[in-house]
Coordinates of C-alpha atoms in Angstrom, one line a residue:
M1 CA 196.2 81.1 204.3
R2 CA 196.2 84.1 202.0
S3 CA 199.6 85.4 200.8
R4 CA 200.7 89.0 201.1
T5 CA 201.0 89.1 197.3
G6 CA 197.4 88.3 196.9
G7 CA 196.3 90.9 199.4
R8 CA 198.4 93.6 197.7
F9 CA 196.8 92.6 194.4
V10 CA 193.3 92.9 195.7
K11 CA 194.0 96.3 197.1
A12 CA 195.5 97.5 193.8
L13 CA 192.6 96.0 192.0
A14 CA 190.1 97.9 194.2
L15 CA 192.0 101.1 193.6
T16 CA 192.0 100.6 189.8
A17 CA 188.3 99.8 189.9
G18 CA 187.7 103.0 191.8
I19 CA 189.5 104.9 189.0
A20 CA 187.4 103.2 186.4
L21 CA 184.2 104.0 188.1
S22 CA 185.1 107.6 188.7
A23 CA 186.5 108.3 185.3
V24 CA 183.3 107.5 183.3
P25 CA 180.6 110.0 184.5
G26 CA 182.8 113.0 185.3
R27 CA 183.2 115.5 182.4
A28 CA 184.4 119.1 182.2
V29 CA 181.5 121.5 182.1
W30 CA 183.5 124.2 180.2
A31 CA 184.2 122.0 177.3
D32 CA 182.5 121.8 173.8
N33 CA 178.9 120.7 173.9
L34 CA 176.3 119.6 171.4
T35 CA 175.1 123.1 170.9
D36 CA 178.6 124.1 169.9
A37 CA 178.6 121.3 167.3
F38 CA 175.3 122.5 165.9
I39 CA 176.5 126.1 165.7
G40 CA 179.8 125.1 164.0
A41 CA 177.9 122.9 161.4
Y42 CA 175.4 125.6 160.6
N43 CA 178.1 128.3 160.1
T44 CA 180.5 126.3 158.1
S45 CA 178.5 123.8 156.1
G46 CA 179.3 123.8 152.4
L47 CA 176.1 121.8 151.7
L48 CA 174.0 124.6 153.2
E49 CA 175.8 127.2 151.1
Q50 CA 175.3 125.2 148.0
N51 CA 171.5 124.9 148.6
R52 CA 171.2 128.6 149.6
A53 CA 172.8 129.4 146.2
L54 CA 170.3 127.1 144.5
L55 CA 167.5 128.9 146.3
R56 CA 168.8 132.3 145.0
A57 CA 168.8 130.8 141.5
A58 CA 165.1 129.9 142.0
D59 CA 164.5 133.5 143.2
E60 CA 165.9 134.8 139.9
D61 CA 163.5 132.6 138.0
V62 CA 160.7 134.7 139.4
A63 CA 162.4 137.8 138.1
I64 CA 162.9 136.2 134.7
A65 CA 159.2 135.2 134.5
L66 CA 158.1 138.7 135.5
S67 CA 160.3 140.2 132.8
A68 CA 158.1 138.6 130.2
L69 CA 155.3 141.0 131.2
R70 CA 157.4 144.1 130.8
P71 CA 158.4 146.0 127.6
I72 CA 161.6 145.0 125.9
I73 CA 163.6 148.0 124.7
N74 CA 166.7 147.6 122.5
W75 CA 169.1 149.8 120.6
A76 CA 169.4 148.5 117.1
V77 CA 171.6 149.1 114.1
E78 CA 170.4 147.6 110.8
V79 CA 171.9 147.6 107.4
S80 CA 169.7 146.3 104.6
Q81 CA 169.7 145.9 100.9
D82 CA 166.6 145.2 98.8
Y83 CA 166.5 143.8 95.3
T84 CA 163.5 144.5 93.0
R85 CA 163.1 143.5 89.4
S86 CA 160.0 144.7 87.4
T87 CA 158.9 144.4 83.8
V88 CA 156.6 147.1 82.4
S89 CA 155.8 147.2 78.6
D90 CA 158.6 144.9 77.9
V91 CA 161.0 147.2 79.8
V92 CA 163.0 145.5 82.6
T93 CA 164.0 147.7 85.5
R94 CA 166.1 146.8 88.5
D95 CA 166.1 148.6 91.8
E96 CA 168.7 147.8 94.6
P97 CA 168.2 150.3 97.4
S98 CA 170.5 150.1 100.4
T99 CA 169.6 151.7 103.8
F100 CA 171.1 152.1 107.2
F101 CA 168.9 152.4 110.3
T102 CA 169.8 153.1 113.9
G103 CA 167.4 153.7 116.8
L104 CA 165.3 152.2 119.5
T105 CA 163.0 149.2 119.2
L106 CA 160.2 148.2 121.6
S107 CA 158.3 145.0 122.1
Q108 CA 155.4 144.8 124.6
L109 CA 153.2 141.8 125.4
V110 CA 149.6 142.9 125.4
Y111 CA 147.7 139.6 125.8
D112 CA 148.8 135.9 125.9
G113 CA 145.8 134.3 127.7
G114 CA 147.6 134.4 131.1
F115 CA 150.6 132.3 129.9
S116 CA 153.2 134.7 131.4
V117 CA 151.3 135.4 134.6
L118 CA 151.0 131.7 135.2
G119 CA 154.7 131.3 134.6
K120 CA 155.4 133.8 137.3
Q121 CA 153.1 132.1 139.8
S122 CA 154.7 128.7 139.0
A123 CA 158.1 130.2 139.6
Q124 CA 156.9 131.6 143.0
E125 CA 155.7 128.1 144.0
I126 CA 159.1 126.6 143.0
V127 CA 160.8 129.2 145.3
L128 CA 158.6 128.1 148.2
S129 CA 159.3 124.5 147.5
T130 CA 163.1 125.2 147.3
R131 CA 162.9 127.0 150.7
Q132 CA 161.5 123.9 152.3
A133 CA 164.1 121.7 150.6
L134 CA 166.7 124.0 152.1
L135 CA 165.2 123.4 155.6
D136 CA 165.4 119.7 155.0
V137 CA 169.1 120.0 154.1
E138 CA 169.6 122.1 157.3
Q139 CA 168.1 119.2 159.3
F140 CA 170.5 116.7 157.6
V141 CA 173.5 119.0 158.4
L142 CA 172.5 119.4 162.1
F143 CA 171.7 115.7 162.6
R144 CA 175.1 114.8 161.1
A145 CA 176.7 117.3 163.6
A146 CA 174.8 115.6 166.5
N147 CA 175.9 112.2 165.3
A148 CA 179.5 113.4 165.0
Y149 CA 179.5 114.8 168.6
L150 CA 177.9 111.8 170.1
F151 CA 180.3 109.5 168.2
V152 CA 183.3 111.4 169.7
L153 CA 181.7 111.3 173.1
E154 CA 181.0 107.6 173.0
Q155 CA 184.5 106.8 171.8
E156 CA 186.2 108.9 174.4
E157 CA 184.3 107.0 177.1
A158 CA 185.1 103.7 175.5
V159 CA 188.8 104.6 175.3
Q160 CA 188.8 105.6 179.0
I161 CA 187.2 102.3 180.0
R162 CA 189.7 100.3 177.8
L163 CA 192.5 102.2 179.5
N164 CA 191.2 101.1 182.8
N165 CA 191.0 97.5 181.5
V166 CA 194.7 97.7 180.6
D167 CA 195.5 98.9 184.1
V168 CA 193.5 96.1 185.6
S169 CA 195.1 93.5 183.4
S170 CA 198.6 94.8 184.1
E171 CA 197.9 94.5 187.9
E172 CA 196.6 91.0 187.3
L173 CA 199.8 90.0 185.4
R174 CA 202.0 91.4 188.1
A175 CA 200.1 89.6 190.9
S176 CA 200.0 86.3 189.0
Q177 CA 203.8 86.5 188.4
D178 CA 204.3 87.3 192.2
R179 CA 202.1 84.4 193.2
F180 CA 203.9 82.1 190.7
D181 CA 207.2 83.1 192.1
V182 CA 206.1 81.9 195.6
G183 CA 204.5 78.7 194.2
E184 CA 200.8 79.6 194.8
V185 CA 199.8 79.4 191.1
T186 CA 201.0 77.6 188.0
R187 CA 202.5 78.9 184.8
T188 CA 199.1 78.5 183.2
D189 CA 197.7 81.3 185.4
V190 CA 200.5 83.6 184.3
A191 CA 199.8 82.8 180.7
L192 CA 196.1 83.6 181.2
S193 CA 197.0 86.9 182.7
E194 CA 199.4 87.7 179.8
A195 CA 196.7 86.8 177.3
Q196 CA 194.2 89.0 179.1
L197 CA 196.6 92.0 179.1
A198 CA 197.3 91.5 175.3
S199 CA 193.6 91.4 174.6
S200 CA 193.0 94.6 176.7
Q201 CA 195.7 96.4 174.8
A202 CA 194.3 95.2 171.4
D203 CA 190.8 96.5 172.5
L204 CA 192.3 99.8 173.5
A205 CA 194.0 100.2 170.1
V206 CA 190.8 99.4 168.3
E207 CA 188.9 102.0 170.4
R208 CA 191.6 104.6 169.8
G209 CA 191.2 104.0 166.1
F210 CA 187.5 104.5 166.3
L211 CA 188.1 107.7 168.3
A212 CA 190.4 109.0 165.5
Q213 CA 187.6 108.2 163.0
A214 CA 185.0 110.0 165.1
Q215 CA 187.2 113.1 165.4
A216 CA 187.7 113.1 161.6
E217 CA 184.0 112.9 161.1
Y218 CA 183.5 115.7 163.6
V219 CA 185.9 118.0 161.7
N220 CA 184.0 117.2 158.4
A221 CA 180.6 117.7 159.9
V222 CA 181.3 120.7 162.3
G223 CA 184.2 122.5 160.6
N224 CA 186.7 122.3 163.5
A225 CA 188.4 119.8 165.6
P226 CA 186.6 118.8 168.8
G227 CA 187.8 120.1 172.1
R228 CA 187.1 118.3 175.4
T229 CA 183.5 117.2 175.2
A230 CA 181.1 118.4 177.9
G231 CA 179.1 115.2 178.1
L232 CA 175.6 114.3 177.0
P233 CA 173.0 117.1 176.7
G234 CA 169.6 116.9 178.2
L235 CA 167.0 115.3 176.0
P236 CA 164.9 117.7 173.8
S237 CA 161.2 118.0 174.3
L238 CA 159.5 115.1 172.6
P239 CA 155.9 114.1 171.8
G240 CA 154.1 112.0 174.3
S241 CA 152.8 109.5 171.7
E242 CA 153.5 108.1 168.3
A243 CA 150.3 109.5 166.9
E244 CA 151.1 113.0 168.1
A245 CA 154.6 112.7 166.5
V246 CA 153.1 111.6 163.2
A247 CA 150.5 114.3 163.1
L248 CA 153.1 117.0 163.8
A249 CA 155.4 115.6 161.1
Q250 CA 152.5 115.6 158.5
R251 CA 151.9 119.3 159.3
N252 CA 155.4 120.6 159.5
H253 CA 158.0 118.4 157.8
P254 CA 159.8 120.4 155.1
A255 CA 160.0 117.4 152.7
I256 CA 156.1 117.3 152.7
L257 CA 155.7 121.0 152.4
S258 CA 158.3 121.1 149.5
A259 CA 156.5 118.4 147.6
Q260 CA 153.1 120.2 148.1
H261 CA 154.5 123.4 146.6
E262 CA 156.0 121.4 143.7
V263 CA 152.6 120.0 143.0
R264 CA 151.0 123.5 142.9
A265 CA 153.8 124.7 140.7
L266 CA 153.2 121.9 138.2
D267 CA 149.4 122.5 138.3
L268 CA 150.1 126.1 137.2
Q269 CA 152.4 124.8 134.4
V270 CA 149.6 122.7 133.0
Q271 CA 147.4 125.8 132.9
Q272 CA 150.2 127.7 131.3
Q273 CA 150.7 125.2 128.5
R274 CA 146.9 125.2 127.8
A275 CA 147.0 129.0 127.7
N276 CA 149.7 128.7 125.0
L277 CA 147.1 127.2 122.7
G278 CA 145.3 130.5 122.5
P279 CA 146.0 133.8 120.8
N280 CA 148.5 136.4 121.8
V281 CA 148.8 140.0 121.0
R282 CA 152.1 142.0 121.0
L283 CA 152.9 145.6 120.4
F284 CA 156.0 146.5 118.3
A285 CA 157.4 150.0 117.9
D286 CA 160.7 151.5 116.7
A287 CA 162.1 155.1 116.3
G288 CA 165.4 156.3 114.8
I289 CA 167.3 157.6 111.9
R290 CA 167.2 155.9 108.5
E291 CA 169.7 156.8 105.7
S292 CA 169.8 155.7 102.1
Y293 CA 173.2 154.8 100.4
D294 CA 171.8 155.7 97.0
N295 CA 171.3 159.3 97.8
D296 CA 171.8 161.7 100.7
D297 CA 168.3 161.2 102.1
N298 CA 168.3 161.3 105.9
L299 CA 164.9 160.5 107.5
E300 CA 163.7 160.4 111.1
D301 CA 161.7 157.2 111.0
A302 CA 159.2 155.8 113.5
S303 CA 156.7 153.0 113.3
I304 CA 154.2 151.1 115.5
A305 CA 152.4 147.9 114.9
L306 CA 150.0 145.6 116.8
R307 CA 150.4 141.9 115.9
F308 CA 147.7 139.3 116.7
E309 CA 148.7 135.6 116.4
Q310 CA 146.7 132.4 116.8
P311 CA 148.4 129.0 116.6
I312 CA 146.7 126.8 114.0
Y313 CA 149.2 124.1 113.4
A314 CA 152.6 123.6 115.1
G315 CA 153.4 120.0 114.2
G316 CA 151.8 118.7 117.4
R317 CA 154.3 120.4 119.6
L318 CA 151.7 122.5 121.6
A319 CA 149.4 119.5 122.4
A320 CA 152.4 117.4 123.3
S321 CA 153.6 120.1 125.7
V322 CA 150.2 120.1 127.4
R323 CA 150.3 116.3 127.8
R324 CA 153.9 116.3 129.0
S325 CA 153.1 118.9 131.7
M326 CA 150.1 116.9 132.8
A327 CA 152.2 113.8 133.1
T328 CA 154.9 115.6 135.1
R329 CA 152.2 117.0 137.4
D330 CA 150.8 113.5 138.0
A331 CA 154.2 112.3 138.8
S332 CA 154.7 115.0 141.4
R333 CA 151.3 114.1 143.0
A334 CA 152.4 110.5 143.3
N335 CA 155.7 111.7 144.8
L336 CA 153.8 113.7 147.4
L337 CA 152.0 110.5 148.5
N338 CA 155.3 108.7 148.7
V339 CA 156.9 111.4 150.7
Q340 CA 154.0 111.5 153.2
K341 CA 154.3 107.7 153.6
D342 CA 158.1 107.8 154.0
I343 CA 157.8 110.6 156.6
T344 CA 155.2 108.6 158.6
Q345 CA 157.4 105.5 158.5
G346 CA 160.4 107.6 159.6
V347 CA 158.5 109.0 162.6
V348 CA 157.3 105.6 163.6
D349 CA 160.8 104.1 163.3
A350 CA 162.4 106.9 165.2
F351 CA 159.8 106.8 168.0
A352 CA 160.2 103.0 168.3
S353 CA 164.0 103.5 168.3
F354 CA 163.8 106.0 171.1
Q355 CA 161.5 103.8 173.2
A356 CA 163.9 100.8 172.7
A357 CA 166.9 102.9 173.5
S358 CA 165.3 104.1 176.7
A359 CA 164.4 100.5 177.7
S360 CA 168.0 99.5 176.9
L361 CA 169.4 102.2 179.1
R362 CA 167.3 101.2 182.0
A363 CA 168.5 97.6 181.6
S364 CA 172.1 98.7 181.2
T365 CA 171.9 100.8 184.4
E366 CA 170.5 97.8 186.3
R367 CA 173.3 95.7 184.8
V368 CA 175.9 98.1 186.1
R369 CA 174.3 98.1 189.6
A370 CA 174.2 94.3 189.7
S371 CA 177.7 94.0 188.4
Q372 CA 178.9 96.4 191.0
V373 CA 177.3 94.4 193.7
A374 CA 178.8 91.2 192.3
F375 CA 182.2 92.7 192.1
D376 CA 182.1 94.0 195.7
G377 CA 181.0 90.6 196.9
I378 CA 183.6 88.6 195.0
R379 CA 186.3 91.1 196.1
E380 CA 185.4 90.6 199.8
E381 CA 185.3 86.8 199.3
A382 CA 188.8 87.0 197.7
T383 CA 190.1 88.7 200.8
L384 CA 188.9 85.6 202.8
G385 CA 190.6 83.2 200.3
A386 CA 187.2 81.9 199.0
R387 CA 187.8 83.4 195.5
T388 CA 190.8 83.4 193.2
T389 CA 192.4 86.5 191.7
L390 CA 191.0 85.4 188.3
D391 CA 187.5 85.4 189.8
V392 CA 188.0 89.0 190.9
L393 CA 189.4 90.1 187.6
N394 CA 186.5 88.4 185.7
A395 CA 184.0 90.3 187.9
Q396 CA 185.8 93.5 187.3
Q397 CA 185.8 92.9 183.6
D398 CA 182.0 92.3 183.7
L399 CA 181.6 95.6 185.6
L400 CA 183.6 97.5 183.0
D401 CA 181.7 95.8 180.1
A402 CA 178.5 96.8 181.8
Q403 CA 179.7 100.4 182.1
L404 CA 180.6 100.4 178.4
A405 CA 177.2 99.1 177.5
E406 CA 175.5 101.8 179.7
V407 CA 177.5 104.6 178.0
R408 CA 176.5 103.3 174.5
S409 CA 172.9 103.0 175.6
R410 CA 172.8 106.5 176.9
V411 CA 174.4 107.9 173.7
E412 CA 172.0 105.9 171.6
R413 CA 169.0 107.3 173.5
T414 CA 170.2 110.8 172.9
R415 CA 170.9 110.0 169.2
S416 CA 167.4 108.5 168.7
A417 CA 165.8 111.6 170.4
Y418 CA 167.4 113.9 167.9
E419 CA 166.5 111.5 165.1
L420 CA 162.9 111.8 166.2
L421 CA 163.1 115.5 166.0
Q422 CA 164.5 115.3 162.5
A423 CA 161.7 112.9 161.5
Q424 CA 159.1 115.4 162.7
G425 CA 160.8 118.3 160.8
L426 CA 161.8 120.1 164.0
L427 CA 165.6 119.9 163.9
T428 CA 166.3 123.4 162.5
A429 CA 168.5 126.2 163.9
E430 CA 165.5 128.4 164.5
R431 CA 163.5 125.7 166.4
L432 CA 166.6 124.7 168.4
G433 CA 167.2 128.4 169.3
L434 CA 170.8 128.3 168.2
A435 CA 172.9 131.5 168.7
V436 CA 173.6 131.9 165.0
Q437 CA 172.6 134.4 162.3
I438 CA 169.6 132.6 160.9
Y439 CA 169.7 132.6 157.1
D440 CA 166.7 134.7 155.9
P441 CA 165.5 133.3 152.5
T442 CA 163.2 136.3 152.0
L443 CA 165.9 138.9 152.0
Y444 CA 167.3 138.1 148.6
Y445 CA 163.9 137.3 147.2
N446 CA 162.5 140.7 148.2
L447 CA 165.4 142.3 146.3
V448 CA 164.9 140.4 143.1
K449 CA 161.1 139.7 143.0
K450 CA 160.4 142.9 141.1
A451 CA 163.2 142.2 138.6
P452 CA 165.2 145.4 139.1
A453 CA 167.0 146.9 136.2
Q454 CA 170.8 146.7 136.2
V455 CA 171.2 150.5 136.7
S456 CA 168.7 150.7 139.5
R457 CA 169.4 151.3 143.2
Q458 CA 168.0 148.0 144.1
S459 CA 170.4 146.3 141.7
K460 CA 173.3 148.0 143.5
D461 CA 171.9 146.6 146.8
L462 CA 171.9 143.2 145.2
D463 CA 175.6 143.6 144.2
R464 CA 176.5 144.4 147.8
V465 CA 174.6 141.3 149.0
L466 CA 176.3 139.1 146.5
K467 CA 179.7 140.5 147.4
A468 CA 179.0 139.8 151.1
L469 CA 178.0 136.2 150.3
R470 CA 181.2 135.6 148.2
R471 CA 183.3 137.1 151.0
D472 CA 181.8 134.7 153.5

């Protein structure tokens, strides 16, 4: 005959199980979601700001290269003293004139075999390469935000499940103690219940520690503490096959595009170093006032000269520079091949991980279903006295473990989906359609590409842009 204590325990256990089952799927729809995490990371990332600044530095290299094609005008002040000693008909004379000059000097490149033009084109390719590198950094920042959000979500679910385990174990201990008091079980059953409660409390403490770590990572990755999470997002649009994903990555991944632009830039540098072996022509001019300290002469002085130079021997430096640029170019070509292979492997790995996570989720869902059926059956058998309280608790523990595995499988499937997006080069703010002010890399470039003078209106526009960037 079944005791009243056992019946009360089974009812309490069923109530606790109902709480456990209802607590897992229900989430607040008004809470923070994955898009919020993406937006926070995009707007607050110091890594993005660092690489945007590096891109602006590359933009300035174009202006610097362009300046080599323009005249250089300086205001100059020169004080000189010449010493001349001559002997004519055994008569030695000495002349030490001193002069002062002030005026403008001009230097203008006329011809250098394309060296300066090639330098400008190479700098432009480096800008394009750096833009793609910035997009790759953006992918890293957004994927880290996704990981941080999913980690918080997973640990919140795990903590809730562990809390329910503690409640179940507490009910078990109370029921075991009641049954021990009326002589239905031994002291061993009570000790087993005490051990189970202690284990549940330890598991809860561990999960809470993981949750604290997840929240700290979220703050670092997103820029603010997480609110109440809104649950898992829907899966993004993914390719239907591995081959389709690989082909898309080879066309679009910023790491590949960056390496391609780098190769083109170094090809241009090889041509530039070869052009440096040829002649160059430069125009020099100056105009100003020249005075002599030896008398009161005051002259308005102007001169113009055209200088032609052809390297004949430079100690081997010029030829070594050509060979060095060729070796650097060859290294960049090899790097491009490596990047392409790495991207392909990354897509294959990510696609396989997504497929495996999807299969794992299906198995975990089936496990939850089967565990629920088993728990319901054992609970009914316990009401008839055919099962012990420990049997019911073990079945409940199996059900909760299955729920925990299902939560982790579902999170892992979402994580692997966004990992596949990143592997294809599609995890960017623009492609995700985030409600943010997308950083426009052409805005700053268009202001500096013509190398504006410091006193120009365009230079003042640049000052305003830089002030706004520093304020942000």
